[in-house]
GROMACS .gro file of C-alpha atoms in nm:
model
  164
    1MET     CA    1  -0.106  -0.830  -2.547
    2ASP     CA    2  -0.324  -0.570  -2.381
    3LYS     CA    3  -0.703  -0.596  -2.417
    4GLU     CA    4  -0.723  -0.246  -2.566
    5ILE     CA    5  -0.476  -0.339  -2.839
    6LYS     CA    6  -0.667  -0.658  -2.920
    7LYS     CA    7  -0.991  -0.460  -2.934
    8TYR     CA    8  -0.824  -0.206  -3.167
    9LEU     CA    9  -0.697  -0.483  -3.398
   10ARG     CA   10  -1.039  -0.654  -3.401
   11SER     CA   11  -1.200  -0.325  -3.491
   12VAL     CA   12  -0.959  -0.275  -3.780
   13LYS     CA   13  -1.012  -0.637  -3.893
   14ARG     CA   14  -1.390  -0.592  -3.900
   15ARG     CA   15  -1.358  -0.298  -4.137
   16LEU     CA   16  -1.126  -0.470  -4.385
   17ASN     CA   17  -1.318  -0.613  -4.680
   18LEU     CA   18  -1.025  -0.815  -4.815
   19PRO     CA   19  -0.939  -1.183  -4.870
   20ARG     CA   20  -0.838  -1.367  -4.554
   21ASP     CA   21  -0.468  -1.407  -4.640
   22ILE     CA   22  -0.419  -1.039  -4.721
   23ARG     CA   23  -0.620  -0.928  -4.418
   24THR     CA   24  -0.416  -1.159  -4.192
   25ARG     CA   25  -0.088  -1.027  -4.330
   26LEU     CA   26  -0.193  -0.662  -4.286
   27LEU     CA   27  -0.308  -0.722  -3.929
   28SER     CA   28   0.013  -0.909  -3.850
   29ASP     CA   29   0.216  -0.615  -3.983
   30LEU     CA   30   0.010  -0.373  -3.776
   31GLU     CA   31   0.054  -0.587  -3.465
   32THR     CA   32   0.428  -0.607  -3.525
   33THR     CA   33   0.447  -0.229  -3.566
   34ILE     CA   34   0.261  -0.175  -3.239
   35ALA     CA   35   0.480  -0.429  -3.056
   36ALA     CA   36   0.802  -0.271  -3.189
   37ARG     CA   37   0.692   0.077  -3.087
   38MET     CA   38   0.596  -0.049  -2.739
   39GLU     CA   39   0.939  -0.215  -2.702
   40ALA     CA   40   1.094   0.118  -2.799
   41GLY     CA   41   0.924   0.271  -2.496
   42GLU     CA   42   0.612   0.435  -2.639
   43ASP     CA   43   0.285   0.403  -2.451
   44TRP     CA   44  -0.030   0.266  -2.611
   45PRO     CA   45  -0.223   0.598  -2.604
   46VAL     CA   46   0.060   0.768  -2.794
   47ILE     CA   47   0.076   0.487  -3.050
   48ARG     CA   48  -0.303   0.486  -3.093
   49GLU     CA   49  -0.302   0.862  -3.142
   50SER     CA   50  -0.034   0.843  -3.412
   51LEU     CA   51  -0.201   0.551  -3.592
   52GLY     CA   52  -0.549   0.704  -3.587
   53THR     CA   53  -0.886   0.544  -3.532
   54PRO     CA   54  -0.949   0.187  -3.649
   55ALA     CA   55  -1.174   0.327  -3.924
   56GLN     CA   56  -0.889   0.549  -4.051
   57VAL     CA   57  -0.636   0.264  -4.047
   58ALA     CA   58  -0.878   0.031  -4.228
   59ALA     CA   59  -0.958   0.303  -4.483
   60GLU     CA   60  -0.586   0.348  -4.555
   61TYR     CA   61  -0.538  -0.027  -4.600
   62MET     CA   62  -0.847  -0.051  -4.820
   63GLU     CA   63  -0.720   0.233  -5.038
   64GLU     CA   64  -0.382   0.063  -5.078
   65MET     CA   65  -0.540  -0.277  -5.152
   66LYS     CA   66  -0.849  -0.168  -5.345
   67GLU     CA   67  -0.778  -0.411  -5.631
   68PHE     CA   68  -0.826  -0.701  -5.386
   69ALA     CA   69  -1.143  -0.570  -5.218
   70TYR     CA   70  -1.461  -0.777  -5.227
   71ARG     CA   71  -1.780  -0.638  -5.368
   72LYS     CA   72  -2.074  -0.709  -5.144
   73SER     CA   73  -2.365  -0.845  -5.343
   74PRO     CA   74  -2.699  -0.668  -5.295
   75TRP     CA   75  -2.869  -1.010  -5.318
   76ARG     CA   76  -2.681  -1.159  -5.023
   77MET     CA   77  -2.964  -1.089  -4.779
   78VAL     CA   78  -3.233  -1.275  -4.979
   79PRO     CA   79  -3.104  -1.626  -4.907
   80LEU     CA   80  -3.037  -1.524  -4.548
   81ALA     CA   81  -3.399  -1.413  -4.507
   82VAL     CA   82  -3.523  -1.739  -4.663
   83ALA     CA   83  -3.289  -1.937  -4.436
   84VAL     CA   84  -3.420  -1.753  -4.129
   85LEU     CA   85  -3.780  -1.825  -4.230
   86CYS     CA   86  -3.698  -2.192  -4.296
   87GLY     CA   87  -3.517  -2.214  -3.963
   88LEU     CA   88  -3.816  -2.068  -3.779
   89SER     CA   89  -4.046  -2.310  -3.961
   90LEU     CA   90  -3.822  -2.603  -3.866
   91LEU     CA   91  -3.810  -2.489  -3.505
   92ASN     CA   92  -4.189  -2.461  -3.501
   93ASP     CA   93  -4.229  -2.808  -3.656
   94TRP     CA   94  -3.986  -2.970  -3.412
   95VAL     CA   95  -4.147  -2.805  -3.110
   96MET     CA   96  -4.496  -2.903  -3.224
   97LEU     CA   97  -4.380  -3.257  -3.306
   98GLY     CA   98  -4.224  -3.284  -2.960
   99LEU     CA   99  -4.544  -3.165  -2.796
  100TYR     CA  100  -4.745  -3.401  -3.015
  101VAL     CA  101  -4.534  -3.702  -2.907
  102SER     CA  102  -4.514  -3.594  -2.542
  103MET     CA  103  -4.894  -3.583  -2.518
  104GLY     CA  104  -4.909  -3.949  -2.624
  105PHE     CA  105  -5.014  -3.918  -2.986
  106LYS     CA  106  -4.856  -4.139  -3.250
  107LEU     CA  107  -4.645  -4.005  -3.536
  108TYR     CA  108  -4.874  -4.150  -3.800
  109GLU     CA  109  -5.240  -4.132  -3.880
  110ARG     CA  110  -5.457  -4.412  -4.013
  111SER     CA  111  -5.798  -4.410  -4.164
  112VAL     CA  112  -6.022  -4.683  -4.296
  113GLY     CA  113  -6.294  -4.629  -4.552
  114ILE     CA  114  -6.547  -4.889  -4.663
  115ILE     CA  115  -6.741  -4.853  -4.983
  116GLY     CA  116  -7.001  -5.104  -5.078
  117GLY     CA  117  -7.356  -5.206  -5.064
  118ALA     CA  118  -7.576  -5.501  -4.976
  119ASP     CA  119  -7.585  -5.649  -5.323
  120GLY     CA  120  -7.246  -5.555  -5.474
  121PRO     CA  121  -6.874  -5.574  -5.415
  122THR     CA  122  -6.727  -5.406  -5.112
  123ALA     CA  123  -6.399  -5.212  -5.116
  124MET     CA  124  -6.190  -5.119  -4.818
  125PHE     CA  125  -5.943  -4.830  -4.831
  126ILE     CA  126  -5.676  -4.816  -4.564
  127THR     CA  127  -5.450  -4.512  -4.559
  128THR     CA  128  -5.154  -4.418  -4.346
  129ARG     CA  129  -4.991  -4.077  -4.335
  130VAL     CA  130  -4.657  -4.012  -4.167
  131HIS     CA  131  -4.675  -3.688  -3.975
  132ASP     CA  132  -4.500  -3.407  -4.174
  133SER     CA  133  -4.162  -3.577  -4.204
  134ALA     CA  134  -4.128  -3.498  -4.574
  135LYS     CA  135  -4.205  -3.131  -4.515
  136ILE     CA  136  -3.941  -3.109  -4.241
  137GLY     CA  137  -3.680  -3.267  -4.471
  138ILE     CA  138  -3.756  -3.030  -4.759
  139ILE     CA  139  -3.747  -2.724  -4.535
  140ALA     CA  140  -3.417  -2.842  -4.382
  141ALA     CA  141  -3.266  -2.883  -4.730
  142VAL     CA  142  -3.382  -2.535  -4.835
  143PHE     CA  143  -3.242  -2.396  -4.509
  144VAL     CA  144  -2.897  -2.546  -4.570
  145LEU     CA  145  -2.890  -2.441  -4.936
  146CYS     CA  146  -2.988  -2.084  -4.853
  147LEU     CA  147  -2.716  -2.058  -4.588
  148LEU     CA  148  -2.456  -2.188  -4.834
  149LEU     CA  149  -2.574  -1.941  -5.098
  150TYR     CA  150  -2.560  -1.657  -4.848
  151PHE     CA  151  -2.202  -1.734  -4.751
  152ARG     CA  152  -2.107  -1.768  -5.118
  153LEU     CA  153  -2.260  -1.428  -5.200
  154CYS     CA  154  -2.080  -1.268  -4.906
  155LYS     CA  155  -1.748  -1.380  -5.056
  156CYS     CA  156  -1.830  -1.246  -5.405
  157LYS     CA  157  -1.531  -1.063  -5.560
  158ASN     CA  158  -1.519  -0.762  -5.790
  159LYS     CA  159  -1.561  -0.829  -6.158
  160GLU     CA  160  -1.210  -0.693  -6.222
  161ASN     CA  161  -1.061  -0.958  -5.989
  162SER     CA  162  -1.246  -1.244  -6.152
  163GLN     CA  163  -1.133  -1.135  -6.500
  164GLY     CA  164  -0.772  -1.072  -6.400
   0.00000   0.00000   0.00000
């Protein structure tokens, strides 16, 4: 199929806010209509002119299938913003950790503290701290959860559809 026709169909598909199976069926019907008209001898510019712009075709389909249309949640961008911030934080941590290791430092820190005196008991405190691995894991989990929530909110349906 011609590149212009594929571009036209992609443009219509982008504007359809419908479930995947309905959107696929509508686009298949539109593609079949275009192919049949081209086999009948019509040129693509004539067909495009008679069909209208992709926005007009999508608007007609959306009007016919309005009971199946998705409602876009106003909250869908919040988890995406959190996911972007978590992703940037993870990227920063991984880059800094890579630089830290490449410069020859170890991934853990140790310290020794001695408390005591000349006439009493002496205590030694030895501590070890792993370098930010827990923070990276928590941020990665929040990142994944926010992305999943974003994609779930993008697929949110109208209240009429969920009740019916």
